[in-house]
Amino acid sequence: MKIFFNLLLAISTFLFFQPAWGAEPIEEARAVFVKMVTAAKANDIEGFKSHILPRDLAEMEKEGATQMVMMMMAEDNPAIFHAEAGKGHIIFTHEIKEEGPGSSSSMKKIVYMIKHEGQWKFGTPQ
């Protein structure tokens, strides 16, 4: 479950991010995010795994969380996520607010894309 919270459903505040790039790398990373969502919706596990950092993929598989993360990501729409560039990574966030009679809650979905060997990969920053 640890990787599940680290990768997708982190309820947190942002630390200090230093803008490092313009719009082009953000769009490149978003394109990989779109490919992951497309693979998840098609239940293409190998295609999905090809976009994950090796260290994070190993942890996800060890915890048996790959399928669960894939199912959760299949529900995402990358176009509605806000992007912020940091040093060596791009963070996509989307806040979900739910209100009911006498209560309200919010959750923030966070997707980290890391530049790894010249390609954008889904994973956690170190």
PDB file of C-alpha atoms in Angstrom:
ATOM      1  CA  MET A   1       0.000   0.000   0.000  1.00  0.00           C
ATOM      2  CA  LYS A   2       2.963   2.325   0.574  1.00  0.00           C
ATOM      3  CA  ILE A   3       3.667   2.735  -3.135  1.00  0.00           C
ATOM      4  CA  PHE A   4      -0.030   3.319  -3.771  1.00  0.00           C
ATOM      5  CA  PHE A   5      -0.012   6.357  -1.516  1.00  0.00           C
ATOM      6  CA  ASN A   6       3.405   7.555  -2.663  1.00  0.00           C
ATOM      7  CA  LEU A   7       2.517   7.468  -6.336  1.00  0.00           C
ATOM      8  CA  LEU A   8      -1.114   8.380  -6.726  1.00  0.00           C
ATOM      9  CA  LEU A   9      -3.058   9.444  -3.682  1.00  0.00           C
ATOM     10  CA  ALA A  10      -0.816  11.623  -1.611  1.00  0.00           C
ATOM     11  CA  ILE A  11      -2.579  14.109   0.589  1.00  0.00           C
ATOM     12  CA  SER A  12       0.096  16.676   1.102  1.00  0.00           C
ATOM     13  CA  THR A  13       1.248  20.149   0.478  1.00  0.00           C
ATOM     14  CA  PHE A  14       3.855  21.065  -2.059  1.00  0.00           C
ATOM     15  CA  LEU A  15       7.409  21.516  -0.989  1.00  0.00           C
ATOM     16  CA  PHE A  16       9.582  24.052  -2.728  1.00  0.00           C
ATOM     17  CA  PHE A  17       9.734  23.469  -6.474  1.00  0.00           C
ATOM     18  CA  GLN A  18      12.155  25.272  -8.684  1.00  0.00           C
ATOM     19  CA  PRO A  19      10.858  25.889 -12.200  1.00  0.00           C
ATOM     20  CA  ALA A  20      13.266  24.204 -14.559  1.00  0.00           C
ATOM     21  CA  TRP A  21      11.553  24.043 -17.938  1.00  0.00           C
ATOM     22  CA  GLY A  22       9.011  25.659 -20.178  1.00  0.00           C
ATOM     23  CA  ALA A  23       5.855  24.143 -21.636  1.00  0.00           C
ATOM     24  CA  GLU A  24       7.519  21.626 -23.983  1.00  0.00           C
ATOM     25  CA  PRO A  25       8.817  19.190 -21.307  1.00  0.00           C
ATOM     26  CA  ILE A  26       5.501  19.462 -19.474  1.00  0.00           C
ATOM     27  CA  GLU A  27       3.666  18.438 -22.625  1.00  0.00           C
ATOM     28  CA  GLU A  28       6.157  15.614 -23.246  1.00  0.00           C
ATOM     29  CA  ALA A  29       5.572  14.304 -19.724  1.00  0.00           C
ATOM     30  CA  ARG A  30       1.801  14.739 -20.104  1.00  0.00           C
ATOM     31  CA  ALA A  31       1.962  12.684 -23.330  1.00  0.00           C
ATOM     32  CA  VAL A  32       3.538   9.822 -21.351  1.00  0.00           C
ATOM     33  CA  PHE A  33       0.827  10.221 -18.706  1.00  0.00           C
ATOM     34  CA  VAL A  34      -1.780   9.932 -21.506  1.00  0.00           C
ATOM     35  CA  LYS A  35      -0.049   6.772 -22.812  1.00  0.00           C
ATOM     36  CA  MET A  36      -0.169   5.261 -19.323  1.00  0.00           C
ATOM     37  CA  VAL A  37      -3.874   6.027 -18.947  1.00  0.00           C
ATOM     38  CA  THR A  38      -4.548   4.611 -22.424  1.00  0.00           C
ATOM     39  CA  ALA A  39      -2.635   1.423 -21.551  1.00  0.00           C
ATOM     40  CA  ALA A  40      -4.477   1.170 -18.229  1.00  0.00           C
ATOM     41  CA  LYS A  41      -7.879   1.520 -19.923  1.00  0.00           C
ATOM     42  CA  ALA A  42      -6.909  -1.166 -22.463  1.00  0.00           C
ATOM     43  CA  ASN A  43      -5.629  -3.409 -19.640  1.00  0.00           C
ATOM     44  CA  ASP A  44      -2.234  -3.435 -21.409  1.00  0.00           C
ATOM     45  CA  ILE A  45      -0.102  -4.223 -18.378  1.00  0.00           C
ATOM     46  CA  GLU A  46       3.197  -4.448 -20.299  1.00  0.00           C
ATOM     47  CA  GLY A  47       2.559  -1.112 -22.021  1.00  0.00           C
ATOM     48  CA  PHE A  48       1.658   0.396 -18.660  1.00  0.00           C
ATOM     49  CA  LYS A  49       4.768  -0.971 -16.949  1.00  0.00           C
ATOM     50  CA  SER A  50       7.032   0.337 -19.728  1.00  0.00           C
ATOM     51  CA  HIS A  51       6.414   3.891 -18.484  1.00  0.00           C
ATOM     52  CA  ILE A  52       7.332   3.259 -14.819  1.00  0.00           C
ATOM     53  CA  LEU A  53      10.757   3.876 -13.289  1.00  0.00           C
ATOM     54  CA  PRO A  54      12.483   0.504 -12.780  1.00  0.00           C
ATOM     55  CA  ARG A  55      12.984   1.015  -9.019  1.00  0.00           C
ATOM     56  CA  ASP A  56       9.316   1.907  -8.524  1.00  0.00           C
ATOM     57  CA  LEU A  57       8.103  -0.909 -10.764  1.00  0.00           C
ATOM     58  CA  ALA A  58      10.108  -3.406  -8.700  1.00  0.00           C
ATOM     59  CA  GLU A  59       8.524  -2.104  -5.491  1.00  0.00           C
ATOM     60  CA  MET A  60       5.032  -2.096  -6.995  1.00  0.00           C
ATOM     61  CA  GLU A  61       5.413  -5.680  -8.172  1.00  0.00           C
ATOM     62  CA  LYS A  62       6.852  -6.772  -4.822  1.00  0.00           C
ATOM     63  CA  GLU A  63       3.791  -5.316  -3.072  1.00  0.00           C
ATOM     64  CA  GLY A  64       1.404  -6.653  -5.710  1.00  0.00           C
ATOM     65  CA  ALA A  65       0.160  -3.124  -6.390  1.00  0.00           C
ATOM     66  CA  THR A  66       0.757  -2.812 -10.136  1.00  0.00           C
ATOM     67  CA  GLN A  67      -2.746  -3.902 -11.140  1.00  0.00           C
ATOM     68  CA  MET A  68      -4.350  -1.681  -8.485  1.00  0.00           C
ATOM     69  CA  VAL A  69      -2.378   1.399  -9.587  1.00  0.00           C
ATOM     70  CA  MET A  70      -3.243   0.623 -13.186  1.00  0.00           C
ATOM     71  CA  MET A  71      -6.966   0.396 -12.369  1.00  0.00           C
ATOM     72  CA  MET A  72      -6.862   3.697 -10.505  1.00  0.00           C
ATOM     73  CA  MET A  73      -4.976   5.435 -13.300  1.00  0.00           C
ATOM     74  CA  ALA A  74      -7.515   4.146 -15.851  1.00  0.00           C
ATOM     75  CA  GLU A  75      -9.999   6.564 -14.254  1.00  0.00           C
ATOM     76  CA  ASP A  76      -7.762   9.602 -14.756  1.00  0.00           C
ATOM     77  CA  ASN A  77      -8.019  12.326 -17.378  1.00  0.00           C
ATOM     78  CA  PRO A  78      -4.513  13.807 -17.773  1.00  0.00           C
ATOM     79  CA  ALA A  79      -5.913  16.941 -19.435  1.00  0.00           C
ATOM     80  CA  ILE A  80      -7.471  18.156 -16.165  1.00  0.00           C
ATOM     81  CA  PHE A  81      -4.312  17.741 -14.076  1.00  0.00           C
ATOM     82  CA  HIS A  82      -2.339  20.892 -13.232  1.00  0.00           C
ATOM     83  CA  ALA A  83       1.370  20.575 -14.090  1.00  0.00           C
ATOM     84  CA  GLU A  84       4.308  22.026 -12.200  1.00  0.00           C
ATOM     85  CA  ALA A  85       7.916  21.634 -13.255  1.00  0.00           C
ATOM     86  CA  GLY A  86      10.587  20.931 -10.693  1.00  0.00           C
ATOM     87  CA  LYS A  87      14.241  20.064 -10.920  1.00  0.00           C
ATOM     88  CA  GLY A  88      14.327  16.781 -12.836  1.00  0.00           C
ATOM     89  CA  HIS A  89      10.620  16.074 -12.517  1.00  0.00           C
ATOM     90  CA  ILE A  90       7.132  17.259 -13.334  1.00  0.00           C
ATOM     91  CA  ILE A  91       4.253  16.928 -10.924  1.00  0.00           C
ATOM     92  CA  PHE A  92       0.678  16.582 -12.121  1.00  0.00           C
ATOM     93  CA  THR A  93      -2.011  17.281  -9.530  1.00  0.00           C
ATOM     94  CA  HIS A  94      -5.772  17.160  -9.445  1.00  0.00           C
ATOM     95  CA  GLU A  95      -7.865  18.000  -6.402  1.00  0.00           C
ATOM     96  CA  ILE A  96     -11.118  16.147  -5.948  1.00  0.00           C
ATOM     97  CA  LYS A  97     -13.710  17.738  -3.671  1.00  0.00           C
ATOM     98  CA  GLU A  98     -16.816  15.996  -2.452  1.00  0.00           C
ATOM     99  CA  GLU A  99     -19.580  17.662  -0.523  1.00  0.00           C
ATOM    100  CA  GLY A 100     -22.578  16.102   1.088  1.00  0.00           C
ATOM    101  CA  PRO A 101     -25.169  17.077   3.650  1.00  0.00           C
ATOM    102  CA  GLY A 102     -23.196  18.487   6.554  1.00  0.00           C
ATOM    103  CA  SER A 103     -19.812  17.253   5.376  1.00  0.00           C
ATOM    104  CA  SER A 104     -17.165  17.813   2.793  1.00  0.00           C
ATOM    105  CA  SER A 105     -13.885  16.211   1.917  1.00  0.00           C
ATOM    106  CA  SER A 106     -11.099  16.668  -0.540  1.00  0.00           C
ATOM    107  CA  MET A 107      -8.342  14.507  -1.890  1.00  0.00           C
ATOM    108  CA  LYS A 108      -5.395  15.380  -4.050  1.00  0.00           C
ATOM    109  CA  LYS A 109      -4.175  12.989  -6.734  1.00  0.00           C
ATOM    110  CA  ILE A 110      -0.495  13.431  -7.493  1.00  0.00           C
ATOM    111  CA  VAL A 111       1.353  11.882 -10.424  1.00  0.00           C
ATOM    112  CA  TYR A 112       5.131  12.321 -10.572  1.00  0.00           C
ATOM    113  CA  MET A 113       6.934  12.083 -13.897  1.00  0.00           C
ATOM    114  CA  ILE A 114      10.722  11.789 -13.646  1.00  0.00           C
ATOM    115  CA  LYS A 115      13.237  12.272 -16.456  1.00  0.00           C
ATOM    116  CA  HIS A 116      15.100   8.944 -16.604  1.00  0.00           C
ATOM    117  CA  GLU A 117      17.681   8.120 -19.284  1.00  0.00           C
ATOM    118  CA  GLY A 118      16.199  10.736 -21.601  1.00  0.00           C
ATOM    119  CA  GLN A 119      12.585   9.588 -21.184  1.00  0.00           C
ATOM    120  CA  TRP A 120       9.744  10.627 -18.901  1.00  0.00           C
ATOM    121  CA  LYS A 121       8.775   7.873 -16.465  1.00  0.00           C
ATOM    122  CA  PHE A 122       6.126   7.559 -13.779  1.00  0.00           C
ATOM    123  CA  GLY A 123       7.655   7.255 -10.320  1.00  0.00           C
ATOM    124  CA  THR A 124       8.636   8.891  -7.083  1.00  0.00           C
ATOM    125  CA  PRO A 125      11.307  11.569  -6.775  1.00  0.00           C
ATOM    126  CA  GLN A 126      14.348  10.845  -4.642  1.00  0.00           C
TER     127      GLN A 126
END
